[in-house]
Amino acid sequence: MDKKYTIKDIAQMAGVSKGTVDRVLHNRGKVSPAALEKINEVLNVIDYEPNLIARNLKSTKVYRICVLLPDPVFDPYWLPCVNGIQDAIKEFKAYNVNIEIHYFNPESTKSFLKTNEAIVAQSPDAVLLTPLFHKETIEIIKQYDELGIMVNTFNNQVESSSIKSFVGQDLYKSGRVAASLMNLILPKGQIAIIHIDESLKNAVHMQEKERGFRSYFDEKNLSDFSLTTLKLKYSNIETKLPAFINENPGLSGIFITTSKAYQIASTLSNITDEKIVLIGYDLIDKNVSFLNQGLIHFLIHQNQKRQAYLGVSTLVEHFLFRKDIPETILLPIDIINVENASFYIS
Amino acid sequence: MDKKYTIKDIAQMAGVSKGTVDRVLHNRGKVSPAALEKINEVLNVIDYEPNLIARNLKSTKVYRICVLLPDPVFDPYWLPCVNGIQDAIKEFKAYNVNIEIHYFNPESTKSFLKTNEAIVAQSPDAVLLTPLFHKETIEIIKQYDELGIMVNTFNNQVESSSIKSFVGQDLYKSGRVAASLMNLILPKGQIAIIHIDESLKNAVHMQEKERGFRSYFDEKNLSDFSLTTLKLKYSNIETKLPAFINENPGLSGIFITTSKAYQIASTLSNITDEKIVLIGYDLIDKNVSFLNQGLIHFLIHQNQKRQAYLGVSTLVEHFLFRKDIPETILLPIDIINVENASFYIS
DNA sequence: CATAAAAATGTGCTCGAACACACATTTTTT
DNA sequence: AAAAAATGTGTGTTCGAGCACATTTTTATG
């Protein structure tokens, strides 16, 4: 009963030509009520699904998708994204899709705006954004909206009615996951939450993680714990972290809300032999190296590669196969330790 | 420079007809040395990739793939597999592929053999097997091999040169992951490894997990631990487990090598208030329920859904797009606790 | 009622690969 | 020397959807 019907089949069954069937299916042109009814009758009985292969063979329209990504040269955090996008490019190269990556300097709002202009100039069908800068993103999105360019986002969440979709992780929950792991290793003690950032562009990101982390301990009502927040910059870790350790000799755990746990691990290994539990984010090489050395206990995998891949592939499948684009795709919060890390590194 | 060339383009460039180009590309029919050289010259310069869409549109060949799966009625463990396969069916329904699931009773080798016969009678192009019964699987595979039916396996690994591919998890490593988590919670104490099985059909599965689990503690040279292995059957858990707990009052952790951790959790909650750490496998409803209650600490996610999906999709992509089938695909060993479980449940 | 305008419907070509078939040329056989 | 076989090459059709254009039918208007 799973026979595949073609437009020709329907035309024959309804006693009309395939042109008329086509007009009914696509609401194009005029069709007499009589013909409409005959065709609808057939359509109600059978289960017509257009052959996507044939459709995409015919169509000469080339869909253009631009990806706006921070240049991995400035931060290796973004490297997996490039791989994810290249996977998507490879997968869809048989189709009429053109996917381009445009890089910007994550330290510079100017670079962000300039690269956006370059993309706008190309007037693609859709853009996948990494909305690092909130204010600028809102501006840019307005522009895209006016030009009828579809906007998807990933990694960072920005509220805007013009955004079709977001791919990322529930940061609040990921903070809770980190907390649950910390609590498992440390039944009590002082724990620091460290934010490492130069420009506060990840401020919301980090705050959500902290909120989740704290909520876990709040709920548990664990009076055995004391939580301290510490904000560091790349440039002052070497001086401020040792000072902080000195001031807090009872410190037993650190939760790092960015991918820079390796910086803490590295500095820490130079100044103390005490075992401080480190939990951080992302499987970048340096983090994995400290994980293997036992200096980082857990990493939470944000799977940027898959985020980027899904961001692109949902767009492509929307254009090619008319699939719906989900408003939000939340990737699982993968818990990584030294034993299972190798399976997540691609 | 990424222009897509067609056979017609090549024909024109080489000054021959598309028929001759086709003969060169597919080694069919005779071609004069002169024509061959001209065409090869063109092919060396450009980067020809046949349009897969056009190829699959033309081909009328319907590929038939049968999946041999234990009936989820007997064990809910297999339910996610059905979903994974249905995902694959949905994804490829536009193509000429016919995917059928055939169920057998996992308690009965007879049922396994009988269902296999039914599949053989259909003479599909490929079969995806769940090789529960080792001896019978080897026999069956021989039969498939003689008939030229391609065999892929998932979940259970069976050594055979006739098997094209295996999708699953590294069980030894998953045992190690479980051990590392156990060690994190328990700095010392007595730990039991419990195998729950009726027919020992999973014997190899469980042994590998135990081997990995023990290897972790062996390596660490942790003399503070003592590991005991206990084999239970579904029917005698209620009597034997309490007896075991009585005999071993110092027991502080249990590693359950199958998806039946919920049975242990349930029995345990009736006989003792002591906090015993439980680590098991698989996100089946009952396990997740005990995870949420805090009676199970960790579950290792074997992701059967994805295993089944990948088993089918690699086959389909092999037939449709001539992709290589990887010999082994090892899925990551996902660590699940109460905080991140929801993201893995589909 | 004629005729233009509008509405409805059918025909035919395209996309690119695959392959059957027809035809031409050369080689081999009797 | 004619017939038969082998070899080389080009042409044309197919797959199904999409769409432009041609054709037919209906309706409106003087």
Tab-separated table of C-alpha atoms in Angstrom, chain B:
chain	number	residue	atom	x	y	z
B	1	MET	CA	36.032	27.457	-9.294
B	2	ASP	CA	33.439	25.124	-7.812
B	3	LYS	CA	31.388	24.985	-10.966
B	4	LYS	CA	29.510	21.769	-11.369
B	5	TYR	CA	30.317	19.905	-14.541
B	6	THR	CA	27.895	17.558	-16.217
B	7	ILE	CA	28.529	14.671	-18.538
B	8	LYS	CA	27.385	16.884	-21.355
B	9	ASP	CA	30.044	19.459	-20.446
B	10	ILE	CA	32.726	16.817	-20.504
B	11	ALA	CA	31.499	15.482	-23.842
B	12	GLN	CA	31.652	18.925	-25.366
B	13	MET	CA	35.108	19.640	-23.988
B	14	ALA	CA	36.475	16.337	-25.213
B	15	GLY	CA	34.749	16.638	-28.560
B	16	VAL	CA	32.808	13.396	-28.220
B	17	SER	CA	29.251	12.464	-27.395
B	18	LYS	CA	27.876	12.029	-23.893
B	19	GLY	CA	27.407	8.343	-24.620
B	20	THR	CA	31.143	7.887	-25.000
B	21	VAL	CA	31.848	9.825	-21.830
B	22	ASP	CA	29.387	7.616	-20.028
B	23	ARG	CA	31.179	4.520	-21.322
B	24	VAL	CA	34.479	5.809	-20.016
B	25	LEU	CA	33.082	6.735	-16.628
B	26	HIS	CA	31.443	3.366	-16.114
B	27	ASN	CA	33.853	1.132	-18.028
B	28	ARG	CA	31.039	-0.130	-20.141
B	29	GLY	CA	31.363	-0.947	-23.831
B	30	LYS	CA	34.392	-0.313	-25.989
B	31	VAL	CA	36.033	3.016	-26.492
B	32	SER	CA	38.831	3.875	-28.882
B	33	PRO	CA	42.182	4.811	-27.333
B	34	ALA	CA	41.927	8.232	-28.949
B	35	ALA	CA	38.561	9.014	-27.371
B	36	LEU	CA	39.642	7.566	-24.049
B	37	GLU	CA	42.652	9.817	-23.910
B	38	LYS	CA	40.740	12.936	-24.830
B	39	ILE	CA	38.160	12.273	-22.147
B	40	ASN	CA	40.732	11.414	-19.497
B	41	GLU	CA	42.537	14.626	-20.262
B	42	VAL	CA	39.382	16.576	-19.548
B	43	LEU	CA	38.669	14.532	-16.429
B	44	ASN	CA	42.128	15.258	-15.097
B	45	VAL	CA	41.658	18.965	-15.457
B	46	ILE	CA	38.172	19.351	-14.080
B	47	ASP	CA	36.685	17.892	-10.926
B	48	TYR	CA	33.730	15.861	-12.038
B	49	GLU	CA	31.241	14.703	-9.432
B	50	PRO	CA	28.143	12.999	-10.747
B	51	ASN	CA	24.899	14.593	-9.651
B	52	LEU	CA	23.496	12.143	-7.130
B	53	ILE	CA	20.022	13.562	-7.416
B	54	ALA	CA	19.812	12.885	-11.108
B	55	ARG	CA	21.282	9.425	-10.673
B	56	ASN	CA	18.745	8.409	-8.078
B	57	LEU	CA	15.881	9.882	-10.003
B	58	LYS	CA	16.599	7.702	-12.965
B	59	SER	CA	17.309	4.459	-11.192
B	60	THR	CA	14.262	2.307	-10.775
B	61	LYS	CA	16.021	-0.215	-8.554
B	62	VAL	CA	14.381	-0.417	-5.141
B	63	TYR	CA	16.853	-1.300	-2.392
B	64	ARG	CA	15.467	-3.559	0.284
B	65	ILE	CA	16.844	-3.543	3.807
B	66	CYS	CA	15.595	-5.774	6.596
B	67	VAL	CA	16.239	-5.105	10.266
B	68	LEU	CA	16.229	-8.016	12.675
B	69	LEU	CA	15.304	-6.726	16.104
B	70	PRO	CA	14.243	-8.251	19.421
B	71	ASP	CA	10.593	-7.497	20.024
B	72	PRO	CA	10.313	-4.579	22.487
B	73	VAL	CA	7.295	-6.340	23.933
B	74	PHE	CA	9.701	-8.708	25.673
B	75	ASP	CA	12.232	-6.071	26.665
B	76	PRO	CA	11.641	-2.292	26.525
B	77	TYR	CA	15.379	-1.912	26.029
B	78	TRP	CA	14.762	-2.278	22.300
B	79	LEU	CA	12.056	0.341	22.008
B	80	PRO	CA	14.409	3.220	21.099
B	81	CYS	CA	15.788	1.143	18.235
B	82	VAL	CA	12.378	1.098	16.625
B	83	ASN	CA	12.282	4.885	16.791
B	84	GLY	CA	15.743	5.163	15.301
B	85	ILE	CA	14.796	2.952	12.402
B	86	GLN	CA	11.573	4.836	11.829
B	87	ASP	CA	13.574	8.047	11.700
B	88	ALA	CA	15.690	6.514	8.973
B	89	ILE	CA	12.598	5.317	7.103
B	90	LYS	CA	11.186	8.822	7.232
B	91	GLU	CA	14.403	10.409	6.094
B	92	PHE	CA	14.835	8.182	3.077
B	93	LYS	CA	11.248	7.688	2.031
B	94	ALA	CA	11.821	9.942	-0.968
B	95	TYR	CA	14.289	7.430	-2.349
B	96	ASN	CA	13.789	3.980	-3.681
B	97	VAL	CA	14.473	2.243	-0.407
B	98	ASN	CA	12.325	-0.239	1.402
B	99	ILE	CA	13.136	-0.741	5.069
B	100	GLU	CA	11.350	-3.420	7.079
B	101	ILE	CA	11.620	-4.358	10.735
B	102	HIS	CA	11.299	-8.022	11.664
B	103	TYR	CA	10.868	-8.876	15.321
B	104	PHE	CA	11.947	-11.953	17.208
B	105	ASN	CA	11.576	-13.131	20.766
B	106	PRO	CA	14.883	-12.403	22.551
B	107	GLU	CA	14.279	-15.371	24.864
B	108	SER	CA	14.156	-17.869	22.051
B	109	THR	CA	16.838	-18.958	19.633
B	110	LYS	CA	14.133	-20.668	17.624
B	111	SER	CA	12.336	-17.400	17.116
B	112	PHE	CA	15.640	-15.812	16.090
B	113	LEU	CA	16.279	-18.490	13.486
B	114	LYS	CA	12.718	-18.492	12.216
B	115	THR	CA	12.623	-14.747	11.709
B	116	ASN	CA	15.938	-14.973	9.913
B	117	GLU	CA	14.483	-17.529	7.543
B	118	ALA	CA	11.637	-15.182	6.776
B	119	ILE	CA	14.149	-12.485	5.912
B	120	VAL	CA	16.253	-14.796	3.770
B	121	ALA	CA	13.111	-15.749	1.878
B	122	GLN	CA	12.643	-12.112	0.981
B	123	SER	CA	16.219	-11.904	-0.297
B	124	PRO	CA	16.802	-8.246	0.566
B	125	ASP	CA	19.899	-6.332	-0.443
B	126	ALA	CA	21.120	-5.996	3.130
B	127	VAL	CA	20.276	-6.981	6.681
B	128	LEU	CA	20.881	-5.145	9.932
B	129	LEU	CA	21.224	-7.715	12.684
B	130	THR	CA	21.058	-7.673	16.446
B	131	PRO	CA	23.224	-10.743	16.937
B	132	LEU	CA	21.961	-11.800	20.341
B	133	PHE	CA	22.819	-15.474	19.978
B	134	HIS	CA	26.396	-16.032	19.040
B	135	LYS	CA	26.347	-19.550	17.612
B	136	GLU	CA	23.139	-19.040	15.674
B	137	THR	CA	24.362	-15.710	14.339
B	138	ILE	CA	27.481	-17.278	12.868
B	139	GLU	CA	25.347	-19.868	11.079
B	140	ILE	CA	22.930	-17.318	9.772
B	141	ILE	CA	25.640	-14.992	8.565
B	142	LYS	CA	27.108	-17.792	6.494
B	143	GLN	CA	23.747	-18.179	4.795
B	144	TYR	CA	23.479	-14.465	4.066
B	145	ASP	CA	26.996	-14.444	2.721
B	146	GLU	CA	26.255	-17.232	0.261
B	147	LEU	CA	23.214	-15.360	-0.973
B	148	GLY	CA	25.236	-12.178	-1.401
B	149	ILE	CA	23.190	-10.312	1.179
B	150	MET	CA	25.184	-7.669	3.006
B	151	VAL	CA	25.159	-7.928	6.800
B	152	ASN	CA	25.584	-5.100	9.285
B	153	THR	CA	25.361	-5.529	13.031
B	154	PHE	CA	24.689	-3.300	15.984
B	155	ASN	CA	24.550	-3.422	19.761
B	156	ASN	CA	26.347	-6.765	20.021
B	157	GLN	CA	29.676	-7.449	18.430
B	158	VAL	CA	30.298	-10.722	16.642
B	159	GLU	CA	33.515	-11.540	14.886
B	160	SER	CA	33.008	-12.597	11.298
B	161	SER	CA	34.676	-11.658	8.078
B	162	SER	CA	31.299	-11.620	6.382
B	163	ILE	CA	30.067	-8.713	8.500
B	164	LYS	CA	30.507	-5.395	6.809
B	165	SER	CA	29.993	-3.121	9.764
B	166	PHE	CA	29.311	-2.845	13.468
B	167	VAL	CA	27.675	0.049	15.279
B	168	GLY	CA	27.931	0.057	19.035
B	169	GLN	CA	29.873	1.091	22.049
B	170	ASP	CA	33.239	0.173	23.487
B	171	LEU	CA	31.957	-1.903	26.402
B	172	TYR	CA	35.313	-2.227	28.102
B	173	LYS	CA	35.667	1.529	28.126
B	174	SER	CA	32.109	2.000	29.321
B	175	GLY	CA	32.971	-0.216	32.280
B	176	ARG	CA	35.917	2.054	32.949
B	177	VAL	CA	33.720	5.129	32.785
B	178	ALA	CA	31.369	3.568	35.323
B	179	ALA	CA	34.343	2.761	37.542
B	180	SER	CA	35.690	6.292	37.360
B	181	LEU	CA	32.329	7.643	38.480
B	182	MET	CA	32.058	5.116	41.254
B	183	ASN	CA	35.530	6.005	42.441
B	184	LEU	CA	34.579	9.639	42.477
B	185	ILE	CA	31.709	9.097	44.877
B	186	LEU	CA	33.305	6.368	46.934
B	187	PRO	CA	36.895	6.913	48.048
B	188	LYS	CA	36.863	3.370	49.447
B	189	GLY	CA	34.657	0.436	50.335
B	190	GLN	CA	33.157	-2.715	48.983
B	191	ILE	CA	31.637	-2.652	45.524
B	192	ALA	CA	29.525	-5.278	43.830
B	193	ILE	CA	29.302	-5.906	40.110
B	194	ILE	CA	25.908	-7.364	39.377
B	195	HIS	CA	24.935	-9.134	36.179
B	196	ILE	CA	21.250	-9.627	35.679
B	197	ASP	CA	20.286	-11.980	32.948
B	198	GLU	CA	18.064	-14.880	32.289
B	199	SER	CA	19.718	-16.709	29.457
B	200	LEU	CA	23.279	-15.433	29.458
B	201	LYS	CA	22.774	-14.262	25.892
B	202	ASN	CA	24.479	-11.055	26.886
B	203	ALA	CA	27.354	-12.867	28.538
B	204	VAL	CA	30.081	-11.264	26.453
B	205	HIS	CA	28.474	-7.850	26.802
B	206	MET	CA	28.475	-8.052	30.564
B	207	GLN	CA	31.919	-9.565	30.880
B	208	GLU	CA	33.485	-6.803	28.851
B	209	LYS	CA	31.889	-4.190	31.062
B	210	GLU	CA	33.110	-5.992	34.172
B	211	ARG	CA	36.600	-6.276	32.719
B	212	GLY	CA	36.700	-2.536	32.083
B	213	PHE	CA	35.294	-1.746	35.490
B	214	ARG	CA	37.856	-3.894	37.252
B	215	SER	CA	40.716	-2.651	35.122
B	216	TYR	CA	40.147	0.869	36.354
B	217	PHE	CA	40.512	-0.118	39.977
B	218	ASP	CA	43.418	-2.445	39.210
B	219	GLU	CA	45.346	0.335	37.535
B	220	LYS	CA	44.739	2.734	40.357
B	221	ASN	CA	46.047	0.067	42.691
B	222	LEU	CA	43.396	1.058	45.166
B	223	SER	CA	43.718	-1.358	47.993
B	224	ASP	CA	40.912	0.431	49.752
B	225	PHE	CA	38.446	-1.332	47.504
B	226	SER	CA	37.121	-4.835	47.261
B	227	LEU	CA	35.157	-5.896	44.229
B	228	THR	CA	32.690	-8.768	44.198
B	229	THR	CA	30.816	-10.166	41.247
B	230	LEU	CA	27.254	-11.366	41.646
B	231	LYS	CA	25.093	-13.033	39.032
B	232	LEU	CA	21.373	-12.735	39.437
B	233	LYS	CA	18.340	-13.709	37.496
B	234	TYR	CA	15.173	-11.727	37.202
B	235	SER	CA	13.350	-14.408	39.163
B	236	ASN	CA	15.678	-14.564	42.135
B	237	ILE	CA	16.577	-10.929	42.766
B	238	GLU	CA	14.002	-10.614	45.511
B	239	THR	CA	15.562	-13.432	47.501
B	240	LYS	CA	19.248	-13.416	46.609
B	241	LEU	CA	19.920	-9.699	46.750
B	242	PRO	CA	18.757	-9.225	50.381
B	243	ALA	CA	20.813	-12.251	51.351
B	244	PHE	CA	23.856	-10.757	49.671
B	245	ILE	CA	23.348	-7.427	51.417
B	246	ASN	CA	23.107	-9.194	54.752
B	247	GLU	CA	26.318	-11.080	54.155
B	248	ASN	CA	28.091	-7.887	53.090
B	249	PRO	CA	27.055	-5.125	55.476
B	250	GLY	CA	29.915	-2.937	54.267
B	251	LEU	CA	28.661	-2.812	50.700
B	252	SER	CA	28.659	0.771	49.485
B	253	GLY	CA	28.369	0.599	45.708
B	254	ILE	CA	26.797	-1.515	42.983
B	255	PHE	CA	27.563	-1.510	39.274
B	256	ILE	CA	24.813	-3.141	37.239
B	257	THR	CA	26.013	-4.247	33.811
B	258	THR	CA	22.612	-4.397	32.149
B	259	SER	CA	19.661	-2.077	31.751
B	260	LYS	CA	17.963	-3.623	34.780
B	261	ALA	CA	19.340	-1.273	37.435
B	262	TYR	CA	15.773	-0.372	38.354
B	263	GLN	CA	15.211	-3.890	39.663
B	264	ILE	CA	18.119	-3.515	42.040
B	265	ALA	CA	17.041	-0.026	43.050
B	266	SER	CA	13.530	-1.197	43.716
B	267	THR	CA	14.527	-4.213	45.793
B	268	LEU	CA	17.166	-2.210	47.632
B	269	SER	CA	14.754	0.536	48.628
B	270	ASN	CA	12.605	-2.087	50.346
B	271	ILE	CA	15.290	-3.661	52.481
B	272	THR	CA	17.692	-0.944	53.554
B	273	ASP	CA	17.913	2.747	54.237
B	274	GLU	CA	21.642	2.820	53.785
B	275	LYS	CA	22.888	4.845	50.902
B	276	ILE	CA	24.326	2.490	48.339
B	277	VAL	CA	25.645	4.058	45.160
B	278	LEU	CA	24.072	2.576	42.047
B	279	ILE	CA	25.449	2.926	38.548
B	280	GLY	CA	23.720	1.239	35.648
B	281	TYR	CA	22.929	1.429	31.974
B	282	ASP	CA	20.292	2.922	29.714
B	283	LEU	CA	17.632	5.564	29.963
B	284	ILE	CA	14.600	3.352	30.082
B	285	ASP	CA	11.677	4.859	31.961
B	286	LYS	CA	12.052	2.890	35.163
B	287	ASN	CA	15.744	3.674	35.408
B	288	VAL	CA	15.150	7.375	34.866
B	289	SER	CA	12.469	7.312	37.515
B	290	PHE	CA	14.909	5.942	40.104
B	291	LEU	CA	17.532	8.394	38.865
B	292	ASN	CA	15.137	11.238	39.634
B	293	GLN	CA	14.436	9.769	43.056
B	294	GLY	CA	18.144	9.782	43.776
B	295	LEU	CA	18.340	6.015	44.160
B	296	ILE	CA	20.372	5.567	41.016
B	297	HIS	CA	23.368	7.898	40.803
B	298	PHE	CA	24.503	7.510	37.221
B	299	LEU	CA	23.338	5.840	34.097
B	300	ILE	CA	25.450	5.200	31.058
B	301	HIS	CA	23.566	5.915	27.898
B	302	GLN	CA	24.109	3.361	25.165
B	303	ASN	CA	21.999	5.322	22.719
B	304	GLN	CA	20.349	2.377	21.028
B	305	LYS	CA	18.223	4.727	19.003
B	306	ARG	CA	21.235	6.219	17.295
B	307	GLN	CA	22.880	2.826	16.966
B	308	ALA	CA	19.913	1.530	15.026
B	309	TYR	CA	19.602	4.713	13.015
B	310	LEU	CA	23.235	4.654	12.001
B	311	GLY	CA	23.088	0.959	11.202
B	312	VAL	CA	20.340	1.616	8.688
B	313	SER	CA	21.503	4.963	7.358
B	314	THR	CA	25.034	3.818	6.525
B	315	LEU	CA	23.498	1.024	4.481
B	316	VAL	CA	21.117	3.327	2.672
B	317	GLU	CA	23.832	5.848	1.932
B	318	HIS	CA	26.029	3.082	0.675
B	319	PHE	CA	23.427	1.992	-1.830
B	320	LEU	CA	22.174	5.397	-2.856
B	321	PHE	CA	25.306	7.494	-2.713
B	322	ARG	CA	27.965	4.765	-2.839
B	323	LYS	CA	29.412	5.907	0.435
B	324	ASP	CA	31.841	3.638	2.195
B	325	ILE	CA	30.511	1.701	5.136
B	326	PRO	CA	32.803	2.173	8.152
B	327	GLU	CA	33.899	-1.105	9.699
B	328	THR	CA	33.078	0.055	13.197
B	329	ILE	CA	31.240	3.057	14.534
B	330	LEU	CA	31.717	3.541	18.246
B	331	LEU	CA	29.221	5.866	19.848
B	332	PRO	CA	30.275	8.080	22.747
B	333	ILE	CA	29.771	6.816	26.270
B	334	ASP	CA	27.326	9.371	27.609
B	335	ILE	CA	27.362	9.977	31.343
B	336	ILE	CA	23.884	10.704	32.669
B	337	ASN	CA	22.815	11.980	36.051
B	338	VAL	CA	19.619	13.526	37.266
B	339	GLU	CA	20.606	16.971	35.992
B	340	ASN	CA	21.258	16.215	32.332
B	341	ALA	CA	19.010	13.199	31.756
B	342	SER	CA	16.150	15.102	30.183
B	343	PHE	CA	18.254	16.125	27.205
B	344	TYR	CA	18.946	12.555	26.181
B	345	ILE	CA	15.410	11.265	26.381
B	346	SER	CA	13.707	11.424	23.026
